């Protein structure tokens, strides 16, 4: 991956800000959304606006409905009631390829066909842009090469995907989604299987894509990574949105206790000044933390 792990340190300072009285543009919305798997209701009457051109991190404990929400956004799960809208139109009304040219999705556990090679898999990201004849244009190959370089898998291009490590496979899947070149990227736990260096490189890359105008929505398990890289955070528990907004505005010890049932201190990240969650366990000696900036 081409992004440097420290690229996020001053990203906030370089990000254009809207006028404080101007609400952010919203293209992707959930309205009165009730989601279920069989008899199990996951979310009830959930409402959410995803700010356009931002990096939104969705956080919460296991099984709280984060992945379910992303699947509903890309219509892999039909709502029991309510609807998901994109540009004022229900996502269910879009032709499949038309929606796939707008919303790129990386699921939590993608499966690759047997005996497919890395380049072949990444090329599948161009499928939504193909005509009925499946003609391959020069721009398609450019998108594939650019995506493999960005994800750091160009040296794996001729390898079989099944022979790769979990972290290498994850980066190949990221490359496939990048090759799709959609204005919206929805990624369900994209840092899974990645070592810490590649985690931060991927998150910095996603931030750079945000800075270039893409909208990123990512389910993240690491709350400190979410605070450091995201502009907008959505905290979910038991299928409901507990809080949403700029991490510095919403992340405090009460929220972490409410969402994760975890006692903690919130201190400033020494690099970015963003909130950093420090768990406190029974018997820990707790000192008063320094205040967050601003």
CSV table of C-alpha atoms in Angstrom, one decimal, residues 137-255:
chain,number,residue,atom,x,y,z
A,137,UNK,CA,-11.2,-1.1,-22.3
A,138,UNK,CA,-7.8,0.5,-21.7
A,139,UNK,CA,-9.2,2.3,-18.7
A,140,UNK,CA,-10.2,-1.0,-17.1
A,141,UNK,CA,-6.6,-2.3,-17.1
A,142,UNK,CA,-5.4,1.1,-15.8
A,143,UNK,CA,-7.9,0.8,-12.9
A,144,UNK,CA,-6.7,-2.7,-12.1
A,145,UNK,CA,-3.0,-1.8,-12.1
A,146,UNK,CA,-3.6,1.3,-10.0
A,147,UNK,CA,-5.7,-0.7,-7.5
A,148,UNK,CA,-3.0,-3.4,-7.1
A,149,UNK,CA,-0.3,-0.8,-6.5
A,150,UNK,CA,-2.5,1.1,-4.0
A,151,UNK,CA,-3.2,-2.1,-2.1
A,152,UNK,CA,0.4,-3.3,-2.3
A,153,UNK,CA,-0.3,-6.5,-4.1
A,154,UNK,CA,1.2,-5.9,-7.5
A,155,UNK,CA,4.0,-8.4,-6.8
A,156,UNK,CA,1.4,-11.0,-6.1
A,157,UNK,CA,-0.4,-10.6,-9.5
A,158,UNK,CA,0.3,-14.0,-10.8
A,159,UNK,CA,-0.1,-15.9,-7.6
A,160,UNK,CA,-3.1,-18.2,-6.8
A,161,UNK,CA,-5.3,-16.5,-4.2
A,162,UNK,CA,-5.7,-19.7,-2.2
A,163,UNK,CA,-2.0,-19.8,-1.7
A,164,UNK,CA,-1.8,-16.4,0.0
A,165,UNK,CA,-1.8,-15.7,3.7
A,166,UNK,CA,-4.9,-14.2,5.3
A,167,UNK,CA,-3.4,-10.7,5.3
A,168,UNK,CA,-2.3,-11.0,1.6
A,169,UNK,CA,-5.8,-12.2,0.6
A,170,UNK,CA,-7.4,-9.3,2.5
A,171,UNK,CA,-5.3,-6.8,0.6
A,172,UNK,CA,-6.2,-8.5,-2.7
A,173,UNK,CA,-9.9,-8.1,-1.9
A,174,UNK,CA,-9.3,-4.4,-1.0
A,175,UNK,CA,-7.6,-4.0,-4.5
A,176,UNK,CA,-10.7,-5.5,-6.2
A,177,UNK,CA,-13.0,-3.0,-4.5
A,178,UNK,CA,-10.6,-0.2,-5.3
A,179,UNK,CA,-10.6,-1.3,-9.0
A,180,UNK,CA,-14.4,-0.8,-9.0
A,181,UNK,CA,-13.7,3.0,-8.7
A,182,UNK,CA,-17.0,3.8,-7.0
A,183,UNK,CA,-17.6,7.2,-5.3
A,184,UNK,CA,-18.7,5.2,-2.2
A,185,UNK,CA,-16.6,2.5,-0.5
A,186,UNK,CA,-18.3,0.3,2.2
A,187,UNK,CA,-15.9,-2.0,4.0
A,188,UNK,CA,-16.8,-4.5,6.6
A,189,UNK,CA,-13.8,-5.0,9.0
A,190,UNK,CA,-11.2,-4.2,6.2
A,191,UNK,CA,-8.3,-4.5,8.7
A,192,UNK,CA,-9.1,-8.2,9.5
A,193,UNK,CA,-6.0,-10.5,9.2
A,194,UNK,CA,-3.7,-7.5,8.6
A,195,UNK,CA,-0.6,-6.9,10.7
A,196,UNK,CA,-0.5,-3.6,12.5
A,197,UNK,CA,1.7,-1.9,9.8
A,198,UNK,CA,-0.8,-2.9,7.0
A,199,UNK,CA,-3.7,-1.9,9.2
A,200,UNK,CA,-2.4,1.7,9.5
A,201,UNK,CA,-1.3,1.8,5.8
A,202,UNK,CA,-4.8,0.8,4.7
A,203,UNK,CA,-6.6,3.3,7.0
A,204,UNK,CA,-4.2,6.0,5.8
A,205,UNK,CA,-5.0,5.0,2.2
A,206,UNK,CA,-8.7,5.2,2.9
A,207,UNK,CA,-8.2,8.7,4.4
A,208,UNK,CA,-6.3,9.8,1.3
A,209,UNK,CA,-9.2,8.5,-0.9
A,210,UNK,CA,-11.6,10.5,1.3
A,211,UNK,CA,-9.4,13.6,0.8
A,212,UNK,CA,-9.8,13.1,-3.0
A,213,UNK,CA,-13.5,13.1,-2.7
A,214,UNK,CA,-14.5,9.5,-2.1
A,215,UNK,CA,-17.0,8.6,0.7
A,216,UNK,CA,-15.7,5.8,3.0
A,217,UNK,CA,-17.9,3.8,5.4
A,218,UNK,CA,-15.9,1.2,7.4
A,219,UNK,CA,-16.8,-1.2,10.2
A,220,UNK,CA,-13.9,-1.0,12.6
A,221,UNK,CA,-13.2,-3.0,15.8
A,222,UNK,CA,-10.3,-0.8,17.0
A,223,UNK,CA,-11.9,2.2,18.6
A,224,UNK,CA,-8.6,4.2,18.7
A,225,UNK,CA,-8.1,3.6,14.9
A,226,UNK,CA,-11.7,4.8,14.4
A,227,UNK,CA,-11.0,8.0,16.4
A,228,UNK,CA,-7.8,8.7,14.7
A,229,UNK,CA,-8.8,8.2,11.1
A,230,UNK,CA,-12.6,8.9,10.9
A,231,UNK,CA,-14.3,12.3,10.5
A,232,UNK,CA,-17.7,10.8,11.5
A,233,UNK,CA,-18.3,8.0,13.9
A,234,UNK,CA,-21.5,5.9,14.4
A,235,UNK,CA,-21.6,4.0,17.6
A,236,UNK,CA,-24.0,1.0,17.6
A,237,UNK,CA,-25.3,-1.2,20.3
A,238,UNK,CA,-28.1,-3.8,20.0
A,239,UNK,CA,-29.2,-2.6,16.6
A,240,UNK,CA,-29.6,1.1,17.6
A,241,UNK,CA,-27.4,4.1,17.0
A,242,UNK,CA,-26.2,5.2,20.5
A,243,UNK,CA,-24.2,8.2,19.2
A,244,UNK,CA,-22.9,9.7,16.0
A,245,UNK,CA,-20.7,12.7,15.1
A,246,UNK,CA,-17.1,13.8,15.1
A,247,UNK,CA,-15.2,11.4,17.4
A,248,UNK,CA,-13.8,14.3,19.5
A,249,UNK,CA,-17.3,15.4,20.2
A,250,UNK,CA,-18.9,12.1,21.2
A,251,UNK,CA,-16.2,9.8,22.5
A,252,UNK,CA,-16.0,9.9,26.3
A,253,UNK,CA,-15.8,7.4,29.1
A,254,UNK,CA,-19.6,7.2,29.4
A,255,UNK,CA,-20.0,6.3,25.8
